[in-house]
CSV table of C-alpha atoms and ligand atoms in Angstrom, one decimal:
chain,number,residue,atom,x,y,z
A,555,MET,CA,-131.9,107.1,75.4
A,556,PRO,CA,-130.3,105.6,78.5
A,557,PRO,CA,-132.7,105.4,81.5
A,558,SER,CA,-133.0,108.6,83.3
A,559,PHE,CA,-131.7,108.6,86.9
A,560,ALA,CA,-134.2,111.2,87.8
A,561,ASP,CA,-137.5,109.4,87.3
A,562,GLU,CA,-139.1,106.6,89.2
A,563,HIS,CA,-136.4,104.2,88.1
A,564,SER,CA,-133.9,103.4,90.8
A,565,PRO,CA,-130.6,105.1,90.3
A,566,VAL,CA,-128.1,103.1,88.3
A,567,GLU,CA,-124.6,102.9,89.8
A,568,PRO,CA,-121.9,104.8,87.8
A,569,TYR,CA,-119.4,102.2,89.1
A,570,ARG,CA,-118.9,98.5,89.4
A,571,ILE,CA,-117.9,96.7,92.6
A,572,LYS,CA,-114.3,95.4,92.8
A,573,VAL,CA,-113.9,94.6,96.5
A,574,VAL,CA,-116.6,93.4,98.9
A,575,GLU,CA,-117.0,93.2,102.7
A,576,ALA,CA,-119.2,90.5,104.3
A,577,ILE,CA,-122.0,91.7,106.5
A,578,SER,CA,-124.6,89.7,108.4
A,579,LEU,CA,-127.7,90.1,110.4
A,580,LEU,CA,-127.6,88.9,114.0
A,581,GLY,CA,-130.6,87.0,115.3
A,582,ARG,CA,-133.3,88.8,117.2
A,583,GLU,CA,-132.2,87.7,120.7
A,584,GLU,CA,-128.6,88.6,120.0
A,585,ARG,CA,-129.7,92.1,118.8
A,586,GLU,CA,-131.7,92.5,122.0
A,587,ARG,CA,-128.6,91.6,124.1
A,588,ALA,CA,-126.4,94.0,122.0
A,589,LEU,CA,-128.9,96.8,122.7
A,590,GLU,CA,-128.8,96.2,126.4
A,591,ARG,CA,-125.0,96.0,126.5
A,592,ALA,CA,-124.8,99.3,124.5
A,593,GLY,CA,-127.1,101.1,126.9
A,594,PHE,CA,-129.5,101.5,124.0
A,595,ASN,CA,-127.1,103.9,122.3
A,596,PRO,CA,-126.1,102.9,118.7
A,597,PHE,CA,-122.8,104.6,119.1
A,598,ASN,CA,-122.0,101.8,121.7
A,599,LEU,CA,-122.8,99.0,119.3
A,600,LEU,CA,-120.0,97.1,117.7
A,601,SER,CA,-119.8,97.3,113.9
A,602,GLU,CA,-120.2,93.5,113.7
A,603,GLU,CA,-123.5,93.8,115.5
A,604,VAL,CA,-124.9,96.0,112.8
A,605,TYR,CA,-126.3,94.8,109.5
A,606,ILE,CA,-126.9,98.1,107.5
A,607,ASP,CA,-124.9,100.9,109.0
A,608,LEU,CA,-126.6,104.3,108.4
A,609,LEU,CA,-125.1,105.9,111.5
A,610,THR,CA,-123.2,108.4,109.4
A,611,ASP,CA,-122.0,109.3,105.9
A,612,SER,CA,-118.8,110.5,107.4
A,613,GLY,CA,-115.6,108.6,106.7
A,614,THR,CA,-117.7,105.6,105.6
A,615,SER,CA,-117.3,106.0,101.8
A,616,ALA,CA,-115.9,103.4,99.6
A,617,MET,CA,-112.8,104.7,98.0
A,618,SER,CA,-112.2,104.2,94.3
A,619,ASP,CA,-109.5,102.2,92.6
A,620,ARG,CA,-107.8,105.5,91.8
A,621,GLN,CA,-107.8,106.5,95.4
A,622,TRP,CA,-106.4,103.2,96.6
A,623,ALA,CA,-103.7,103.5,93.9
A,624,GLY,CA,-103.1,107.0,95.3
A,625,LEU,CA,-102.2,105.5,98.7
A,626,MET,CA,-99.4,103.6,97.1
A,627,VAL,CA,-97.7,106.7,95.9
A,628,GLY,CA,-97.4,108.2,99.4
A,629,ASP,CA,-94.4,110.4,99.7
A,630,GLU,CA,-94.1,110.1,103.5
A,631,ALA,CA,-91.6,112.9,103.9
A,632,TYR,CA,-92.3,114.9,107.1
A,633,ALA,CA,-92.0,118.2,105.2
A,634,GLY,CA,-92.6,119.2,101.6
A,635,SER,CA,-94.2,115.9,100.5
A,636,ARG,CA,-95.4,115.9,96.8
A,637,ASN,CA,-98.8,114.6,98.0
A,638,PHE,CA,-99.3,117.8,99.9
A,639,LEU,CA,-98.5,119.8,96.8
A,640,ARG,CA,-101.0,117.9,94.8
A,641,PHE,CA,-103.6,118.2,97.5
A,642,GLU,CA,-103.0,121.9,97.9
A,643,ALA,CA,-103.2,122.5,94.2
A,644,THR,CA,-106.5,120.6,94.0
A,645,VAL,CA,-108.1,122.5,96.9
A,646,ARG,CA,-106.9,125.8,95.4
A,647,ARG,CA,-108.3,124.9,92.0
A,648,LEU,CA,-111.7,123.8,93.3
A,649,THR,CA,-112.1,126.6,95.9
A,650,GLY,CA,-109.9,129.5,94.8
A,651,PHE,CA,-108.7,129.9,98.4
A,652,PRO,CA,-104.9,130.5,98.3
A,653,HIS,CA,-104.0,129.2,101.8
A,654,VAL,CA,-104.7,125.5,102.4
A,655,ILE,CA,-104.0,123.8,105.7
A,656,PRO,CA,-104.6,120.1,106.2
A,657,ALA,CA,-106.2,118.7,109.4
A,658,HIS,CA,-107.1,115.3,110.4
A,659,GLN,CA,-110.9,115.9,110.2
A,660,GLY,CA,-113.5,118.6,110.1
A,661,ARG,CA,-113.7,119.3,113.8
A,662,ALA,CA,-109.9,119.9,113.9
A,663,ALA,CA,-110.4,122.5,111.2
A,664,GLU,CA,-113.3,124.1,113.2
A,665,HIS,CA,-111.1,124.1,116.3
A,666,LEU,CA,-108.3,125.9,114.5
A,667,VAL,CA,-110.6,128.6,112.9
A,668,LEU,CA,-113.0,129.2,115.8
A,669,SER,CA,-110.4,129.2,118.6
A,670,LEU,CA,-108.5,132.0,116.7
A,671,LEU,CA,-111.5,134.0,115.4
A,672,ALA,CA,-114.1,133.8,118.2
A,673,HIS,CA,-113.8,135.2,121.7
A,674,PRO,CA,-115.7,135.1,124.9
A,675,GLY,CA,-119.0,137.0,124.6
A,676,ASP,CA,-119.0,136.8,120.8
A,677,VAL,CA,-122.0,135.6,118.7
A,678,VAL,CA,-121.5,133.3,115.8
A,679,PRO,CA,-124.4,133.0,113.3
A,680,ASN,CA,-124.9,130.0,111.1
A,681,ASN,CA,-127.8,128.6,109.1
A,682,MET,CA,-127.6,125.7,111.6
A,683,HIS,CA,-124.6,124.7,113.5
A,684,PHE,CA,-123.6,121.1,113.4
A,685,ASP,CA,-122.9,119.6,116.9
A,686,THR,CA,-119.1,119.8,116.7
A,687,THR,CA,-119.2,123.4,115.3
A,688,ARG,CA,-121.7,124.4,118.1
A,689,THR,CA,-119.4,122.9,120.7
A,690,HIS,CA,-116.3,124.7,119.3
A,691,VAL,CA,-118.1,128.0,119.4
A,692,GLN,CA,-119.2,127.4,123.0
A,693,ARG,CA,-115.8,126.2,124.1
A,694,VAL,CA,-114.3,129.7,123.4
A,695,GLY,CA,-117.1,131.3,125.4
A,696,ALA,CA,-119.1,132.5,122.4
A,697,LYS,CA,-122.7,131.9,121.5
A,698,PRO,CA,-123.8,129.9,118.5
A,699,VAL,CA,-127.0,131.3,116.9
A,700,ASP,CA,-129.0,129.4,114.3
A,701,LEU,CA,-130.7,131.6,111.7
A,702,ALA,CA,-132.2,129.1,109.2
A,703,ILE,CA,-135.4,130.3,107.4
A,704,PRO,CA,-138.6,129.3,109.2
A,705,GLU,CA,-139.4,126.7,106.5
A,706,ALA,CA,-136.4,124.7,107.7
A,707,TYR,CA,-138.3,123.8,110.9
A,708,ASP,CA,-141.4,122.5,109.1
A,709,CYS,CA,-140.8,118.9,107.8
A,710,GLU,CA,-143.8,119.1,105.5
A,711,ASN,CA,-142.8,122.3,103.7
A,712,PRO,CA,-141.4,121.4,100.3
A,713,HIS,CA,-139.1,124.5,100.0
A,714,PRO,CA,-136.2,123.5,97.8
A,715,PHE,CA,-133.5,125.3,99.8
A,716,LYS,CA,-134.3,124.8,103.5
A,717,GLY,CA,-130.6,125.4,104.2
A,718,ASP,CA,-131.1,129.1,103.5
A,719,MET,CA,-130.4,131.6,106.2
A,720,ASP,CA,-133.1,134.1,107.3
A,721,THR,CA,-131.4,137.3,106.0
A,722,ASP,CA,-133.7,139.6,107.9
A,723,ARG,CA,-132.7,138.0,111.1
A,724,LEU,CA,-129.0,138.1,110.1
A,725,THR,CA,-129.4,141.8,109.3
A,726,ARG,CA,-131.1,142.6,112.6
A,727,LEU,CA,-128.4,140.6,114.5
A,728,LEU,CA,-125.6,142.5,112.8
A,729,ASP,CA,-127.3,145.8,113.2
A,730,ASP,CA,-127.5,145.2,116.9
A,731,ARG,CA,-124.2,143.5,117.6
A,732,SER,CA,-121.9,143.5,114.6
A,733,ALA,CA,-118.9,144.2,116.8
A,734,ALA,CA,-119.5,140.9,118.6
A,735,VAL,CA,-119.7,138.9,115.4
A,736,PRO,CA,-116.3,137.7,114.4
A,737,LEU,CA,-117.5,135.6,111.4
A,738,VAL,CA,-120.7,134.5,109.8
A,739,MET,CA,-120.8,130.7,108.9
A,740,MET,CA,-123.0,128.8,106.4
A,741,THR,CA,-123.2,125.0,106.5
A,742,LEU,CA,-123.4,123.4,103.1
A,743,THR,CA,-125.6,121.4,103.1
A,744,ASN,CA,-127.5,121.9,106.4
A,745,ASN,CA,-126.9,118.6,108.0
A,746,THR,CA,-128.7,119.3,111.2
A,747,GLY,CA,-131.8,120.4,109.3
A,748,GLY,CA,-132.0,117.3,107.0
A,749,GLY,CA,-129.1,117.7,104.6
A,750,GLN,CA,-131.0,120.6,103.0
A,751,PRO,CA,-129.1,122.8,100.5
A,752,VAL,CA,-128.4,126.5,100.6
A,753,SER,CA,-129.3,128.4,97.4
A,754,LEU,CA,-126.8,130.5,95.6
A,755,ALA,CA,-129.1,133.5,95.8
A,756,ASN,CA,-129.2,133.2,99.6
A,757,LEU,CA,-125.4,132.8,99.8
A,758,ARG,CA,-124.9,135.9,97.7
A,759,GLU,CA,-127.2,137.8,100.0
A,760,VAL,CA,-125.6,136.5,103.2
A,761,SER,CA,-122.2,137.4,101.7
A,762,ARG,CA,-123.3,140.9,100.8
A,763,ILE,CA,-124.8,141.5,104.3
A,764,ALA,CA,-121.7,140.2,106.1
A,765,HIS,CA,-119.2,142.0,103.9
A,766,ALA,CA,-121.0,145.3,104.0
A,767,ARG,CA,-120.1,145.3,107.7
A,768,GLY,CA,-116.6,144.0,107.2
A,769,ILE,CA,-117.4,140.6,108.7
A,770,PRO,CA,-115.9,137.5,107.0
A,771,LEU,CA,-118.0,134.6,105.8
A,772,TYR,CA,-116.8,131.1,106.3
A,773,LEU,CA,-118.4,128.0,104.8
A,774,ASP,CA,-118.6,124.7,106.5
A,775,MET,CA,-118.1,123.0,103.1
A,776,CYS,CA,-118.4,119.3,104.2
A,777,ARG,CA,-121.1,118.6,101.6
A,778,TRP,CA,-120.3,121.4,99.1
A,779,ALA,CA,-120.6,119.2,96.0
A,780,GLU,CA,-124.0,117.8,97.0
A,781,ASN,CA,-125.0,121.4,97.7
A,782,ALA,CA,-123.8,122.6,94.3
A,783,TYR,CA,-125.6,119.7,92.6
A,784,PHE,CA,-128.9,120.9,94.2
A,785,ILE,CA,-128.3,124.4,93.1
A,786,ARG,CA,-127.8,123.1,89.6
A,787,THR,CA,-130.9,121.0,89.6
A,788,ARG,CA,-133.3,123.1,91.8
A,789,GLU,CA,-132.4,126.7,91.4
A,790,PRO,CA,-133.8,128.6,88.4
A,791,GLY,CA,-131.3,129.5,85.7
A,792,MET,CA,-128.6,127.1,87.0
A,793,SER,CA,-129.1,123.9,85.0
A,794,GLN,CA,-126.5,124.9,82.3
A,795,ARG,CA,-123.7,125.5,84.8
A,796,SER,CA,-121.4,122.7,86.0
A,797,VAL,CA,-121.2,121.6,89.7
A,798,ARG,CA,-117.6,122.8,89.9
A,799,GLU,CA,-118.5,126.2,88.4
A,800,ILE,CA,-121.3,126.6,90.9
A,801,GLY,CA,-119.1,125.4,93.8
A,802,ARG,CA,-116.5,127.9,92.8
A,803,GLU,CA,-119.0,130.7,92.9
A,804,CYS,CA,-120.0,129.7,96.4
A,805,PHE,CA,-116.4,129.8,97.5
A,806,ASP,CA,-115.9,133.1,95.7
A,807,LEU,CA,-118.6,134.6,97.9
A,808,ALA,CA,-116.7,133.5,101.1
A,809,ASP,CA,-113.4,134.3,102.8
A,810,GLY,CA,-112.6,130.7,103.9
A,811,ALA,CA,-113.9,127.3,104.7
A,812,THR,CA,-113.6,124.4,107.1
A,813,MET,CA,-113.8,121.0,105.5
A,814,SER,CA,-114.4,117.4,106.7
A,815,ALA,CA,-113.2,115.5,103.6
A,816,LYS,CA,-114.8,112.4,105.2
A,817,LYS,CA,-118.0,113.6,103.4
A,818,ASP,CA,-117.5,115.2,100.0
A,819,GLY,CA,-113.9,114.3,99.9
A,820,LEU,CA,-114.7,110.6,99.7
A,821,VAL,CA,-112.0,109.6,102.2
A,822,ASN,CA,-112.1,107.7,105.5
A,823,ILE,CA,-110.1,110.4,107.3
A,824,GLY,CA,-109.1,114.0,106.4
A,825,GLY,CA,-110.0,117.6,106.4
A,826,PHE,CA,-108.7,121.1,106.0
A,827,VAL,CA,-109.0,124.8,106.5
A,828,ALA,CA,-108.8,127.0,103.4
A,829,THR,CA,-108.8,130.8,103.5
A,830,ARG,CA,-107.9,134.0,101.8
A,831,ASP,CA,-106.6,135.5,105.0
A,832,ALA,CA,-102.8,135.2,105.0
A,833,LYS,CA,-102.5,136.4,108.6
A,834,LEU,CA,-105.0,133.9,109.9
A,835,ALA,CA,-103.4,131.2,107.9
A,836,ALA,CA,-100.0,131.9,109.5
A,837,ARG,CA,-101.6,131.8,113.0
A,838,ILE,CA,-103.4,128.6,112.1
A,839,LYS,CA,-100.2,127.0,111.1
A,840,GLU,CA,-98.6,127.8,114.4
A,841,GLU,CA,-101.5,126.1,116.2
A,842,LEU,CA,-101.5,123.3,113.7
A,843,ILE,CA,-97.9,122.4,114.7
A,844,VAL,CA,-99.0,122.2,118.3
A,845,PHE,CA,-102.1,120.2,117.8
A,846,GLU,CA,-102.1,118.4,114.4
A,847,GLY,CA,-98.6,118.4,113.0
A,848,PHE,CA,-96.4,120.1,110.4
A,849,PRO,CA,-98.4,122.2,107.8
A,850,THR,CA,-97.6,119.8,104.9
A,851,TYR,CA,-99.3,116.9,106.6
A,852,GLY,CA,-101.6,118.2,109.3
A,853,GLY,CA,-102.2,115.1,111.3
A,854,LEU,CA,-102.5,112.8,108.3
A,855,ALA,CA,-100.3,110.3,106.5
A,856,ARG,CA,-99.2,111.9,103.2
A,857,ARG,CA,-100.8,109.1,101.3
A,858,ASP,CA,-104.1,110.3,102.9
A,859,LEU,CA,-103.6,113.7,101.3
A,860,GLU,CA,-103.2,112.0,97.9
A,861,ALA,CA,-106.5,110.0,98.4
A,862,MET,CA,-108.2,113.3,99.5
A,863,ALA,CA,-107.1,115.2,96.4
A,864,ILE,CA,-108.5,112.4,94.2
A,865,GLY,CA,-111.6,112.1,96.3
A,866,LEU,CA,-112.4,115.8,96.1
A,867,GLU,CA,-112.5,115.6,92.3
A,868,GLU,CA,-114.5,112.4,92.2
A,869,ALA,CA,-117.1,113.8,94.7
A,870,SER,CA,-117.8,116.7,92.3
A,871,ASP,CA,-118.3,114.4,89.3
A,872,GLU,CA,-121.8,114.9,88.0
A,873,ARG,CA,-122.6,111.3,87.2
A,874,TYR,CA,-121.6,110.4,90.7
A,875,LEU,CA,-123.7,113.1,92.2
A,876,GLU,CA,-126.7,112.2,90.1
A,877,HIS,CA,-126.5,108.7,91.5
A,878,ARG,CA,-125.7,109.8,95.0
A,879,THR,CA,-128.7,112.1,95.4
A,880,GLY,CA,-130.8,109.6,93.4
A,881,GLN,CA,-130.2,107.0,96.1
A,882,VAL,CA,-131.4,109.3,98.8
A,883,ARG,CA,-134.5,110.2,96.7
A,884,PHE,CA,-135.1,106.5,96.0
A,885,LEU,CA,-135.2,105.6,99.6
A,886,ALA,CA,-137.3,108.7,100.4
A,887,GLY,CA,-139.7,107.6,97.7
A,888,LEU,CA,-140.1,104.1,99.1
A,889,LEU,CA,-140.7,105.4,102.6
A,890,THR,CA,-143.2,108.1,101.5
A,891,ALA,CA,-145.1,105.6,99.5
A,892,SER,CA,-145.6,103.6,102.7
A,893,GLY,CA,-146.9,106.7,104.5
A,894,VAL,CA,-143.7,107.1,106.7
A,895,PRO,CA,-143.3,110.8,107.6
A,896,ILE,CA,-139.9,112.2,106.5
A,897,MET,CA,-138.3,115.6,106.2
A,898,ALA,CA,-139.3,116.9,102.8
A,899,PRO,CA,-137.8,117.3,100.3
A,900,PRO,CA,-135.1,114.6,100.6
A,901,GLY,CA,-131.7,116.2,101.2
A,902,GLY,CA,-128.2,115.2,100.0
A,903,HIS,CA,-126.8,112.6,102.3
A,904,GLY,CA,-129.7,110.8,103.9
A,905,VAL,CA,-133.3,110.5,104.7
A,906,TYR,CA,-134.5,112.0,107.9
A,907,LEU,CA,-137.5,110.5,109.7
A,908,ASP,CA,-139.9,113.1,111.2
A,909,VAL,CA,-140.1,111.7,114.8
A,910,ARG,CA,-143.0,113.8,116.0
A,911,ARG,CA,-145.3,112.5,113.3
A,912,PHE,CA,-143.8,109.0,113.5
A,913,LEU,CA,-144.3,108.6,117.3
A,914,PRO,CA,-146.9,111.2,118.3
A,915,HIS,CA,-147.8,109.3,121.4
A,916,LEU,CA,-144.3,109.9,122.9
A,917,ASP,CA,-143.6,113.5,124.2
A,918,ALA,CA,-140.1,115.0,124.3
A,919,ARG,CA,-139.6,113.7,127.9
A,920,HIS,CA,-139.7,110.1,126.5
A,921,LEU,CA,-136.8,110.7,124.0
A,922,PRO,CA,-138.8,109.6,121.0
A,923,GLY,CA,-135.9,109.9,118.6
A,924,GLN,CA,-133.8,107.5,120.7
A,925,ALA,CA,-136.8,105.2,120.9
A,926,LEU,CA,-137.1,105.1,117.1
A,927,VAL,CA,-133.3,104.5,116.7
A,928,VAL,CA,-133.5,101.5,119.1
A,929,GLU,CA,-136.5,100.1,117.3
A,930,LEU,CA,-134.8,100.2,113.8
A,931,TYR,CA,-132.0,98.2,115.2
A,932,ARG,CA,-134.3,95.8,117.0
A,933,GLU,CA,-136.4,95.3,113.9
A,934,GLY,CA,-133.7,94.8,111.3
A,935,GLY,CA,-130.1,95.5,112.5
A,936,ILE,CA,-130.1,99.0,111.1
A,937,ARG,CA,-128.0,101.6,112.8
A,938,ALA,CA,-129.3,105.2,112.6
A,939,VAL,CA,-128.8,108.3,114.7
A,940,GLU,CA,-131.0,110.7,116.6
A,941,VAL,CA,-130.7,114.3,115.4
A,942,GLY,CA,-132.8,116.2,118.0
A,943,ALA,CA,-133.2,116.8,121.6
A,944,ILE,CA,-130.4,114.5,122.7
A,945,MET,CA,-127.8,115.7,120.1
A,946,PHE,CA,-128.7,119.4,120.6
A,947,GLY,CA,-130.3,119.7,124.1
A,948,ASP,CA,-128.0,121.4,126.6
A,949,GLY,CA,-127.1,119.7,129.9
A,950,GLU,CA,-129.7,117.5,131.4
A,951,GLU,CA,-132.6,119.4,130.1
A,952,VAL,CA,-134.3,118.0,127.1
A,953,ALA,CA,-135.3,120.6,124.5
A,954,ASP,CA,-138.9,120.7,123.6
A,955,GLN,CA,-138.5,122.7,120.5
A,956,GLY,CA,-136.6,122.6,117.2
A,957,LEU,CA,-136.5,119.6,115.0
A,958,GLU,CA,-136.8,116.0,116.2
A,959,LEU,CA,-135.3,113.7,113.5
A,960,VAL,CA,-133.8,110.3,113.0
A,961,ARG,CA,-131.2,110.3,110.3
A,962,LEU,CA,-130.7,107.4,107.9
A,963,ALA,CA,-127.4,108.6,106.5
A,964,ILE,CA,-126.3,106.9,103.3
A,965,PRO,CA,-122.6,106.2,103.0
A,966,ARG,CA,-121.2,107.1,99.6
A,967,ARG,CA,-120.8,104.3,97.0
A,968,VAL,CA,-121.4,101.6,99.7
A,969,TYR,CA,-124.9,100.2,99.6
A,970,THR,CA,-127.0,99.0,96.6
A,971,GLU,CA,-130.6,99.3,95.7
A,972,SER,CA,-131.5,96.1,97.5
A,973,HIS,CA,-130.0,97.3,100.7
A,974,LEU,CA,-132.1,100.4,100.4
A,975,ARG,CA,-135.2,98.3,99.7
A,976,TYR,CA,-134.4,96.3,102.8
A,977,VAL,CA,-134.0,99.5,104.9
A,978,ALA,CA,-137.4,100.8,103.6
A,979,SER,CA,-139.1,97.5,104.6
A,980,VAL,CA,-137.6,97.6,108.1
A,981,VAL,CA,-138.8,101.2,108.6
A,982,ARG,CA,-142.2,100.3,107.3
A,983,HIS,CA,-142.5,97.4,109.8
A,984,VAL,CA,-141.7,99.7,112.6
A,985,TRP,CA,-144.1,102.3,111.2
A,986,GLU,CA,-146.9,99.7,111.1
A,987,ARG,CA,-146.4,98.8,114.8
A,988,ARG,CA,-145.5,102.4,115.9
A,989,ASP,CA,-148.1,102.5,118.7
A,990,SER,CA,-146.2,99.7,120.5
A,991,VAL,CA,-142.9,101.8,120.7
A,992,ARG,CA,-142.1,102.8,124.2
A,993,GLY,CA,-140.0,105.8,125.5
A,994,PHE,CA,-136.6,106.0,127.0
A,995,THR,CA,-134.8,108.0,129.7
A,996,MET,CA,-131.1,109.1,129.8
A,997,VAL,CA,-129.3,107.4,132.7
A,998,GLU,CA,-125.7,108.6,132.0
A,999,ALA,CA,-124.4,111.6,130.0
A,1000,PRO,CA,-121.2,113.6,129.7
A,1001,GLU,CA,-121.3,117.4,129.6
A,1002,HIS,CA,-120.3,117.9,125.9
A,1003,LEU,CA,-121.5,116.1,122.8
A,1004,ARG,CA,-123.5,113.7,125.0
A,1005,HIS,CA,-125.2,111.7,122.2
A,1006,PHE,CA,-121.9,109.9,121.5
A,1007,THR,CA,-121.5,108.2,124.9
A,1008,ALA,CA,-124.8,108.6,126.8
A,1009,ARG,CA,-126.6,105.5,128.1
A,1010,PHE,CA,-130.3,105.0,128.1
A,1011,ALA,CA,-133.0,102.8,129.7
A,1012,PRO,CA,-136.6,102.1,128.8
A,1013,SER,CA,-138.7,104.6,130.6
A,1014,ALA,CA,-140.9,103.3,133.4
A,1015,ASP,CA,-144.2,105.1,132.4
B,1188,F0G,N1,-119.7,120.0,110.0
B,1188,F0G,C1,-120.7,119.2,109.5
B,1188,F0G,C2,-121.8,119.9,108.8
B,1188,F0G,C3,-120.7,117.9,109.8
B,1188,F0G,O1,-121.7,117.1,109.4
B,1188,F0G,C4,-119.6,117.3,110.5
B,1188,F0G,C5,-119.6,115.9,110.8
B,1188,F0G,C6,-118.6,118.1,110.9
B,1188,F0G,C7,-118.6,119.5,110.6
B,1188,F0G,C8,-117.3,117.6,111.6
B,1188,F0G,O2,-116.5,116.8,110.8
B,1188,F0G,O3,-116.6,114.5,111.8
B,1188,F0G,O4,-114.8,115.2,110.2
B,1188,F0G,O5,-114.9,116.1,112.5
B,1188,F0G,N2,-120.5,115.1,110.7
B,1188,F0G,C9,-120.6,113.7,110.9
B,1188,F0G,C10,-122.0,113.3,110.8
B,1188,F0G,C11,-120.0,113.2,112.2
B,1188,F0G,O6,-122.3,112.1,111.1
B,1188,F0G,O7,-122.9,114.1,110.3
B,1188,F0G,P1,-115.7,115.6,111.4
């Protein structure tokens, strides 16, 4: 028997490495200077200043030899490129959605769908909106509402599908205000809540509730393959079905989807909208021409469409997914063994540190998530991201509710077991001296999506 990837063994890579990129760890003083220059915001650090980059799993994947070869067969015709046809056929085959509209990344797809479907005063329910989705709903004057199940907000609860939506709350919302709900969204997996999957049972129920009132269901399908893999491995009765079959049932329950292929499309740039709604597709294409480009390239080089078609298939390969989710579980296991508090169970694309239990001496006012992110870089050159009050608080006010997490996102096919062991030991060192970690204040912030560019300073008290 080959070693199982699912036990205590570390996951064995289902690939070998053909190209490498040098990385190095700056000295402690240089890291300190880099932090000050960056206003203590990791988004302002230079890549060269980072040793292990866990800022995001988005657009940071290593492409395969097949994808790189795909770039060489780019048919760069403005209209009617054969790469578009292949891309369109792949998305149709995987999702069953007939209308496929490329876009340069996920938020462009969100912009196209939400600016056409949502209106001022509307309400858009989602299990949990990701920051860009939330912003696009707000920009049209509508209100984003998160309806995740209560377990999603409890880091210690081992519920296998914390991405599920609270269907009682959805029913109540639709009973009260269905005329104001232009679409229901479901984010697979729930990134904001820890990369937690949505069960097929829940998706069926959400689809039934929305469709009973004639409201369309759209999936934010960025991490659809990881979600389908969790359905296969965690949901009763699903283990004999393939990931693609499960994925296809998820899409069959919906009316359309927005996609950032920078995640489960294994590309560095790319995305799309897919829908059954021919009228909406026609309107989207009109907008697309204004904002992204002609419908057979949508803001991308045609070779990018080829890489995306190949990547979508590779991302739904079961050996790949076993390793991918195994890496996350492996890092989570090392951290848990050291007593480090994390969002349980580990999700699909990263390990999320539970900041409230990590730094209980810092209250929300002291931006503990940011303090932890700074400390991880200071300790070992690791770049992580706060997913909490700064990312989701509105305006200047810092939310004192919801989840307070620091995400260690794992790029796809990029880091090895020894990198993950290094990450675990850096986190452990910070954990061991957690009482010494001081708080931060925000000194500069834009109105929207402030975590990207805000600047911070150590707090005085
Ligand atoms: N939806 C979800 C669930 C996401 O996680 C992201 C991006 C988007 C939409 C937007 O896609 O970046 O291609 O425009 N998430 C990245 C992250 C940025 O780090 O989690 P995009």
